Every structure is written in structure tokens, then in C-alpha cells.
PDB file of C-alpha atoms in Angstrom:
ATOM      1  CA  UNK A1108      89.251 100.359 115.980  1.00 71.00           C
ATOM      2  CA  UNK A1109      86.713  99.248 114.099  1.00 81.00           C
ATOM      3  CA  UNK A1110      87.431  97.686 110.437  1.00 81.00           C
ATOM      4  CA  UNK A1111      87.299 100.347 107.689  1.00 83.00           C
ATOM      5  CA  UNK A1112      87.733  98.388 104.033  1.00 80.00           C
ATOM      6  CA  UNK A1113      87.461 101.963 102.477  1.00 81.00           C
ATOM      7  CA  UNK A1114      91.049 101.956 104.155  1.00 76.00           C
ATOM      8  CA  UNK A1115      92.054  99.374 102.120  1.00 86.00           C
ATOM      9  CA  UNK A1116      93.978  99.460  98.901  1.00 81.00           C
ATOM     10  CA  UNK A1117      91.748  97.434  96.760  1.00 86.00           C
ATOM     11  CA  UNK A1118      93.110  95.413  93.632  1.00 89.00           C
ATOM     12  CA  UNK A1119      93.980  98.234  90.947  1.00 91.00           C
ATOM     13  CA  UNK A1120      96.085  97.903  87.591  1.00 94.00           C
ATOM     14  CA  UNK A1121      99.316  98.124  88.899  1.00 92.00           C
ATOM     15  CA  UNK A1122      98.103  94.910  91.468  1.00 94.00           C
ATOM     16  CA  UNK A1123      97.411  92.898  88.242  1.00 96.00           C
ATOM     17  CA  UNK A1124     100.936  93.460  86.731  1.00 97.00           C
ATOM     18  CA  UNK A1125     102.758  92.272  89.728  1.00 97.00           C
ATOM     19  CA  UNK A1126     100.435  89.129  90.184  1.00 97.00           C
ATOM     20  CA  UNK A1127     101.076  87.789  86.973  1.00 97.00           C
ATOM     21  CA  UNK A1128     104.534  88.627  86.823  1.00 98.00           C
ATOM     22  CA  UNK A1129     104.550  86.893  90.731  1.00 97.00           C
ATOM     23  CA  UNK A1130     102.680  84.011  88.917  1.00 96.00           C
ATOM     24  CA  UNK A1131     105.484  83.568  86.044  1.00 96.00           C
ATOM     25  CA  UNK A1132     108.654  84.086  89.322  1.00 97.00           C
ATOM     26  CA  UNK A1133     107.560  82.419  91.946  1.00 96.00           C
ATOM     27  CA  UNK A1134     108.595  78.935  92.137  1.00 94.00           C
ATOM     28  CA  UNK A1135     107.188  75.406  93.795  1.00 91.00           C
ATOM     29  CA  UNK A1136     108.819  75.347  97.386  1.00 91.00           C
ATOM     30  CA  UNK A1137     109.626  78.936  97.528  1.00 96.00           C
ATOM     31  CA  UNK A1138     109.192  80.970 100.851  1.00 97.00           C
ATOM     32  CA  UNK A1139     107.461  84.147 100.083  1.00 97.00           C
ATOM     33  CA  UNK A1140     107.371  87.453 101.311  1.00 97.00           C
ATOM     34  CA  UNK A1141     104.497  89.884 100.209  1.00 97.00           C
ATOM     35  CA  UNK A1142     105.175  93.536 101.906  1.00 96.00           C
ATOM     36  CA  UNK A1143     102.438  95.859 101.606  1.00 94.00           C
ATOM     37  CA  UNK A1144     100.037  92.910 100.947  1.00 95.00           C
ATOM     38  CA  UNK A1145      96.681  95.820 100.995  1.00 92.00           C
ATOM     39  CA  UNK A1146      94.051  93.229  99.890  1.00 93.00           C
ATOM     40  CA  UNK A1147      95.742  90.525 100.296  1.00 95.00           C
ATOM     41  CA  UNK A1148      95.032  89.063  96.717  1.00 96.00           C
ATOM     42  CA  UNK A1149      98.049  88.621  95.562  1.00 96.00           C
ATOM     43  CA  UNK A1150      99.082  86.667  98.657  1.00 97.00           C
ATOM     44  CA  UNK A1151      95.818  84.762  98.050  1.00 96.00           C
ATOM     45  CA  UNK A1152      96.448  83.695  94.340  1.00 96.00           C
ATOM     46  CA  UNK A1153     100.131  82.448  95.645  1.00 96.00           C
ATOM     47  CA  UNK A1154      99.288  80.232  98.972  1.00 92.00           C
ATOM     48  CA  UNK A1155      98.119  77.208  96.952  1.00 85.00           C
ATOM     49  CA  UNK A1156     101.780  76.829  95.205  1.00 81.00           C
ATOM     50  CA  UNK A1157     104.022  77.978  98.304  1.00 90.00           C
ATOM     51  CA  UNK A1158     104.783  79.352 101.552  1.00 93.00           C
ATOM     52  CA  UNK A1159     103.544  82.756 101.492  1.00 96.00           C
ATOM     53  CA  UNK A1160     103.718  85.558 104.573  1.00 96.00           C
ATOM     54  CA  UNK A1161     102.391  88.902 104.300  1.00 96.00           C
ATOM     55  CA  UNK A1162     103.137  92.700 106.224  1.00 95.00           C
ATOM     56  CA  UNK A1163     101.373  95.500 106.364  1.00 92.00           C
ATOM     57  CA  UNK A1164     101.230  98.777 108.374  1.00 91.00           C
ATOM     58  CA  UNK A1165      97.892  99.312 107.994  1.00 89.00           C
ATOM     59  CA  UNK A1166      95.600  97.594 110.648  1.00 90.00           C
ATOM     60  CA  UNK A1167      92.621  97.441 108.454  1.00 91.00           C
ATOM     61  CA  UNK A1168      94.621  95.909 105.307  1.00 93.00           C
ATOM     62  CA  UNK A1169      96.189  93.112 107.831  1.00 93.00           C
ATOM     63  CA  UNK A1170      92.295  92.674 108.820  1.00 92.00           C
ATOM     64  CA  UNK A1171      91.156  92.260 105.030  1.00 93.00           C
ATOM     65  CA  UNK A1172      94.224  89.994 104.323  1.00 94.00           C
ATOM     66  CA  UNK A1173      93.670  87.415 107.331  1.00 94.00           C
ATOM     67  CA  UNK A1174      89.525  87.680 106.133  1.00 93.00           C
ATOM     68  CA  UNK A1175      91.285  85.456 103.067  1.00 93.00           C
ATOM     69  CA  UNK A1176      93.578  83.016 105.496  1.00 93.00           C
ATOM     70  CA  UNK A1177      96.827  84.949 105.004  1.00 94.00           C
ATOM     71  CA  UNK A1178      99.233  84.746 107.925  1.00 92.00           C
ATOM     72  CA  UNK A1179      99.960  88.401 107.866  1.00 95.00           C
ATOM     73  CA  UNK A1180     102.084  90.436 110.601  1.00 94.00           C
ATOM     74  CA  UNK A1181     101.226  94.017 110.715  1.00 94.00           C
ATOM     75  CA  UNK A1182     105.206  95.544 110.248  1.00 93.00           C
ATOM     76  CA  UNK A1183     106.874  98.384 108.801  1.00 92.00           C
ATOM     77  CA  UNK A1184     108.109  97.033 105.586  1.00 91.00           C
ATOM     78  CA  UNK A1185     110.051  93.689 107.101  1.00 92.00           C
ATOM     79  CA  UNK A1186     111.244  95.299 110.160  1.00 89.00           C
ATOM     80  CA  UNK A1187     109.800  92.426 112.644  1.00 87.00           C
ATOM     81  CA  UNK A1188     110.695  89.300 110.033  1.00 93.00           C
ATOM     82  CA  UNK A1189     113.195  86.810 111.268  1.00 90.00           C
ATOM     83  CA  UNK A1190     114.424  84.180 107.969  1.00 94.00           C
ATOM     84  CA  UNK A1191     114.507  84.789 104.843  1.00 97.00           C
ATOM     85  CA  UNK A1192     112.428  84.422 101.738  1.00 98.00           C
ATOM     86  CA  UNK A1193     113.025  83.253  97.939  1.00 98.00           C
ATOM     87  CA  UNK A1194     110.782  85.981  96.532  1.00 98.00           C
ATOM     88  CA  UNK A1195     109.340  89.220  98.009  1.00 98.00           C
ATOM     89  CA  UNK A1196     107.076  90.881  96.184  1.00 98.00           C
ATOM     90  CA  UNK A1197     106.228  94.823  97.138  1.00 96.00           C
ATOM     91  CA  UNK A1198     103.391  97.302  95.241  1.00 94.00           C
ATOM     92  CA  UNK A1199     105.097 100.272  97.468  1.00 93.00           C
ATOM     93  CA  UNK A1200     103.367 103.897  97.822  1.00 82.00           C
ATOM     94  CA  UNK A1201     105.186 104.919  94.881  1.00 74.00           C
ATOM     95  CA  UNK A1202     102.869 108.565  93.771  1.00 70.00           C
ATOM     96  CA  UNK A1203     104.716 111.713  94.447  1.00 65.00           C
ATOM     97  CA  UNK A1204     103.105 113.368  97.246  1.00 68.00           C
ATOM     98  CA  UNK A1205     103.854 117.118  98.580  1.00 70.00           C
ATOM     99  CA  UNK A1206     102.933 117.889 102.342  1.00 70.00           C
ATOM    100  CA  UNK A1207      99.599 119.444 101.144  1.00 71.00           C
ATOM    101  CA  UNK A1208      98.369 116.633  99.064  1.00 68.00           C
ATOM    102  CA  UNK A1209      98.713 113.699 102.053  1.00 69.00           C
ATOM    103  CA  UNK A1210      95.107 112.734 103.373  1.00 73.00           C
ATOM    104  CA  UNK A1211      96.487 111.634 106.951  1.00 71.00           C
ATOM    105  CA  UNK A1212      94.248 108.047 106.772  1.00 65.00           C
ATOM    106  CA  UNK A1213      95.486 104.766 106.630  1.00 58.00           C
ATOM    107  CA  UNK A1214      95.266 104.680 103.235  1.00 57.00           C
ATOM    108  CA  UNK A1215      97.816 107.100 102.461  1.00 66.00           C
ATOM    109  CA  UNK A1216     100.485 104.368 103.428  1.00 60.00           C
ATOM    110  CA  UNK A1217      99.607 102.515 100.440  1.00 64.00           C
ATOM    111  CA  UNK A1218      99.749 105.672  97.748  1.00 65.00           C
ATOM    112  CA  UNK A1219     102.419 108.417  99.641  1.00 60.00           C
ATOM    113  CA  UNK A1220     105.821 107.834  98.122  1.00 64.00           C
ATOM    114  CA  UNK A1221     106.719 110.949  99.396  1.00 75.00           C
ATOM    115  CA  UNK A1222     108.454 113.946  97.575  1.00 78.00           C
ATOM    116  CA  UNK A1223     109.841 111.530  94.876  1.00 82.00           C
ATOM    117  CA  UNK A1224     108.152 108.669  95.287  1.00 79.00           C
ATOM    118  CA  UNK A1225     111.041 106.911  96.150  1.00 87.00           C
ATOM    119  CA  UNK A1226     110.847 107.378 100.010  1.00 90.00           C
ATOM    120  CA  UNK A1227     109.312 103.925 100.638  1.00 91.00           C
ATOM    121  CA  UNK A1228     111.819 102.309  97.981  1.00 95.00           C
ATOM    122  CA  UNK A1229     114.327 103.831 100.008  1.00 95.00           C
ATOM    123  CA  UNK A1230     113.978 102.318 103.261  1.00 92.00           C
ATOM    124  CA  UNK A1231     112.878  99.218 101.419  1.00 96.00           C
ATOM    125  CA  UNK A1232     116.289  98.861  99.537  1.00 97.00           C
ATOM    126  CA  UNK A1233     117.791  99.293 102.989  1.00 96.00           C
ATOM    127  CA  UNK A1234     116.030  96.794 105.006  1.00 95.00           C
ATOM    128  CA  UNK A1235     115.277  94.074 102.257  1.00 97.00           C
ATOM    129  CA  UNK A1236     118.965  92.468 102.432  1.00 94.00           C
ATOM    130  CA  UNK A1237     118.230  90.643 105.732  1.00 94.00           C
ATOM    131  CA  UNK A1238     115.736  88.618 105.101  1.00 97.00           C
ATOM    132  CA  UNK A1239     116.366  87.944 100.828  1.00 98.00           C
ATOM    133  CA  UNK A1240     117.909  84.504 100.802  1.00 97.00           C
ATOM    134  CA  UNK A1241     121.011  84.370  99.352  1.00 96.00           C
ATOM    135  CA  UNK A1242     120.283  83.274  95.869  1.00 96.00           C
ATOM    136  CA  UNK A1243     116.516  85.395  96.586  1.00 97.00           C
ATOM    137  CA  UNK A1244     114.750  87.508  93.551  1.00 98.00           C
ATOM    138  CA  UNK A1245     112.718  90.716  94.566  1.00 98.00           C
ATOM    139  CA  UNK A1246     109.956  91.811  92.406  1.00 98.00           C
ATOM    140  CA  UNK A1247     109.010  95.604  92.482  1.00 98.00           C
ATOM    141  CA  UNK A1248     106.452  97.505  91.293  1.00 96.00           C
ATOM    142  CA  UNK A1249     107.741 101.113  89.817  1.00 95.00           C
ATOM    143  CA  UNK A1250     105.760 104.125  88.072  1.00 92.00           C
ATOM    144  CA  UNK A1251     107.406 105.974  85.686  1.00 92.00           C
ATOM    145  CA  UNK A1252     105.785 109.039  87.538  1.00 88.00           C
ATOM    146  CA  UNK A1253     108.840 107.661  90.261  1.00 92.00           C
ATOM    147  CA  UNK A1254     111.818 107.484  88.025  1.00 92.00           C
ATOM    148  CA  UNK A1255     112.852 103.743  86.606  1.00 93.00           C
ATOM    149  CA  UNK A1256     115.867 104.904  85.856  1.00 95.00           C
ATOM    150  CA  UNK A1257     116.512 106.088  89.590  1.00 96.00           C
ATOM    151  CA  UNK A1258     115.337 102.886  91.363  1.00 96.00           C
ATOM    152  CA  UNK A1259     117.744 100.884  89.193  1.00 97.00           C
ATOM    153  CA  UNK A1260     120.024 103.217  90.780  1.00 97.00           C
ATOM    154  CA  UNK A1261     119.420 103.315  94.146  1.00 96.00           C
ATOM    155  CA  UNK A1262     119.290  99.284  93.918  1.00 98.00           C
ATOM    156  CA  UNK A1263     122.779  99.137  92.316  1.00 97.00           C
ATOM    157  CA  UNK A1264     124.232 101.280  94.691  1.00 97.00           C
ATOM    158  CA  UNK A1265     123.127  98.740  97.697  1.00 97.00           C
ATOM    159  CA  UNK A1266     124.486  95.511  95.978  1.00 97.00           C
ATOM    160  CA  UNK A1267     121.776  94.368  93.699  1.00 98.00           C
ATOM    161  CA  UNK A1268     121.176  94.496  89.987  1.00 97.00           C
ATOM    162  CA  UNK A1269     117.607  95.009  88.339  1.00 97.00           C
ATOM    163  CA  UNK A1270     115.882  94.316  85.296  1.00 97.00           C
ATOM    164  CA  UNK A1271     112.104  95.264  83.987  1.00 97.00           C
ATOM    165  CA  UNK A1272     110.529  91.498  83.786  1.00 97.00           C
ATOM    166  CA  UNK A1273     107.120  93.338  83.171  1.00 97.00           C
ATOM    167  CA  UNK A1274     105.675  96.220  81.893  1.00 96.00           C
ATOM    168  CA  UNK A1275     102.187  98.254  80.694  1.00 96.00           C
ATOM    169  CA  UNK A1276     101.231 101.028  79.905  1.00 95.00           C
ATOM    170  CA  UNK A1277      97.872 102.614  81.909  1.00 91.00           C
ATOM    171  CA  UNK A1278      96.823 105.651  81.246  1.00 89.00           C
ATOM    172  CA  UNK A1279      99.590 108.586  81.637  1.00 88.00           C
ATOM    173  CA  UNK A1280     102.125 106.161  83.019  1.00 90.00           C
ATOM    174  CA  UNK A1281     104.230 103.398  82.562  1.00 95.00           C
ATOM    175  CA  UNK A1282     104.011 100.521  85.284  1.00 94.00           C
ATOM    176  CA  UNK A1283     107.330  98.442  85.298  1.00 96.00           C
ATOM    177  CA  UNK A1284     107.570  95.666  87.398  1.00 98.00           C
ATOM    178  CA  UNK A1285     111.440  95.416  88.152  1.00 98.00           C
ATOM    179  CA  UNK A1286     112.955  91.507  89.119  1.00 98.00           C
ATOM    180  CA  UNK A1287     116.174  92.502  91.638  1.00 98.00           C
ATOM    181  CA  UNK A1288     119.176  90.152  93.080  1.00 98.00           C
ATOM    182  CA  UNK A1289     121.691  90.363  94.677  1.00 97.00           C
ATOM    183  CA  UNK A1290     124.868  91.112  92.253  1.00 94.00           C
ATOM    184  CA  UNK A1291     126.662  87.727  92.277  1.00 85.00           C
ATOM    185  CA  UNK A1292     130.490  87.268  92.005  1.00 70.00           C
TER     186      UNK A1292
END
């Protein structure tokens, strides 16, 4: 298949938030796990400091990402990952999408959070566990349009707590970038 970058999820808003906040997190020596890396440029803007490895479904996006250097692994989520990382960082398809909105391109990985929005986050909370080190920090982009409140949730109910270590407001909704652990003691 031929490379398509109007396949790719290019930088937006919400990819800005979650750099800087992976800027302020991420720390010398860490092992780091981008999921859903699109572009690649937030993977980019972290190799220089770290160890950084990147996933993504989409063929074209792990095409665009290795263009910059990135080791990348085209995966579901993490499912093919063996270790564990000090930070992952994940922009996941977080719109509400009804069966007559999807486009059925690659693209739609990156936006189609399904019903909620939280279909992605789901199976994300679910998998994420084996391969967060111990003492690991997630960071996770969330849209208001997917229910803060309800990923906090959904997180505490799988071991972890959350907090908002970011947060702007662009145009109709608020983009929250949420820093998870694993609850300790």
C-alpha cells in the first residue's frame, strides 16, 4: 500500500497539550511508551532526553513516524510490547462517533472513540497494566465531549488513581490531560 499522509493524524491542539505536559513528566533515563504516536512528533521532541518507542495501528502513521527515526511497531494499543515503560503517553480516538458518522479510512483510528468515546480508553485501561513499570505514570489525553469525570472512573475501578496535570480550553471543549498511577499502598 502505498503511503497516504492524508491518513495521518497531523499535530492538532490537543497534540500540543500532551507534548508539553510530556515535556514537564518525562524524566532523564525514563523508558517511554508513546501509543497512538500519528505523526510521530511528540515521540520526536522526546528521543533526545530518553528512550522512547512508539505503536500505532495505522500503517501510514508508523510510515510518517519512522520518516523522523522513531522505532515504532505497528500494534493495537500495546498488545505486542514485552517490558515496561516509566511513562506512556496516549492522544486516544476520544470523539463520540455513531455507526453513520465513521469514514472507514485509516484515519478514523485516530478520531473514533466509539459511542462514548471511551471505547479506546477502555481497552487501554485494560491492557496498560502490563507493561507500566511499577512505580510508572500514564499521561492521557481526555475531551470533555468524553466525560472526565468517567475516565477517572473507569481508571479507579482498575487500580489506578488520576489527576488533571493539564488543561485548555479550545473551542467548544475542554482538553484535560490526565497523569495516572497505579494506587500505591
Amino acid at each position: 500500500m502505498p503511503y497516504d499522509p492524508a491518513q495521518v493524524y497531523q499535530p492538532e491542539a490537543d497534540t500540543f497539550l500532551l507534548l508539553a505536559a510530556a515535556q514537564t513528566e518525562v524524566r532523564p533515563g525514563d523508558r517511554v511508551l508513546e501509543i497512538g504516536t500519528g505523526s510521530g512528533s511528540i515521540a520526536a521532541a522526546l528521543v533526545q532526553d530518553c528512550d522512547v518507542v512508539a505503536t500505532d495501528i495505522n500503517p501510514h502513521a508508523v510510515f510518517c513516524a519512522r520518516e523522523k527515526g522513531l522505532d515504532v511497531v505497528r500494534d493495537d494499543l500495546c498488545s505486542g510490547l514485552r517490558g515496561t515503560f516509566d511513562l506512556i503517553i496516549f492522544n486516544p480516538p476520544y470523539l463520540p462517533t455513531q455507526l453513520e458518522e465513521r469514514i472507514d479510512d485509516w484515519l478514523e483510528y485516530a478520531l473514533d472513540g466509539g459511542a462514548t468515546g471511551r471505547d479506546v480508553i477502555g481497552r487501554f485501561a485494560d491492557a496498560v497494566r502490563g507493561v507500566l513499570a511499577p512505580k510508572g505514570r500514564i499521561l492521557l489525553l481526555v475531551s470533555s465531549l468524553t466525560g472526565l469525570s468517567e475516565v477517572v472512573a473507569l481508571f479507579a475501578n482498575r487500580g489506578f488513581t488520576a489527576e488533571v496535570a493539564r488543561q485548555q480550553t479550545v473551542e467548544d471543549e475542554e482538553l484535560c490531560v490526565l497523569r495516572i498511577a497505579r494506587k500505591q499502598g
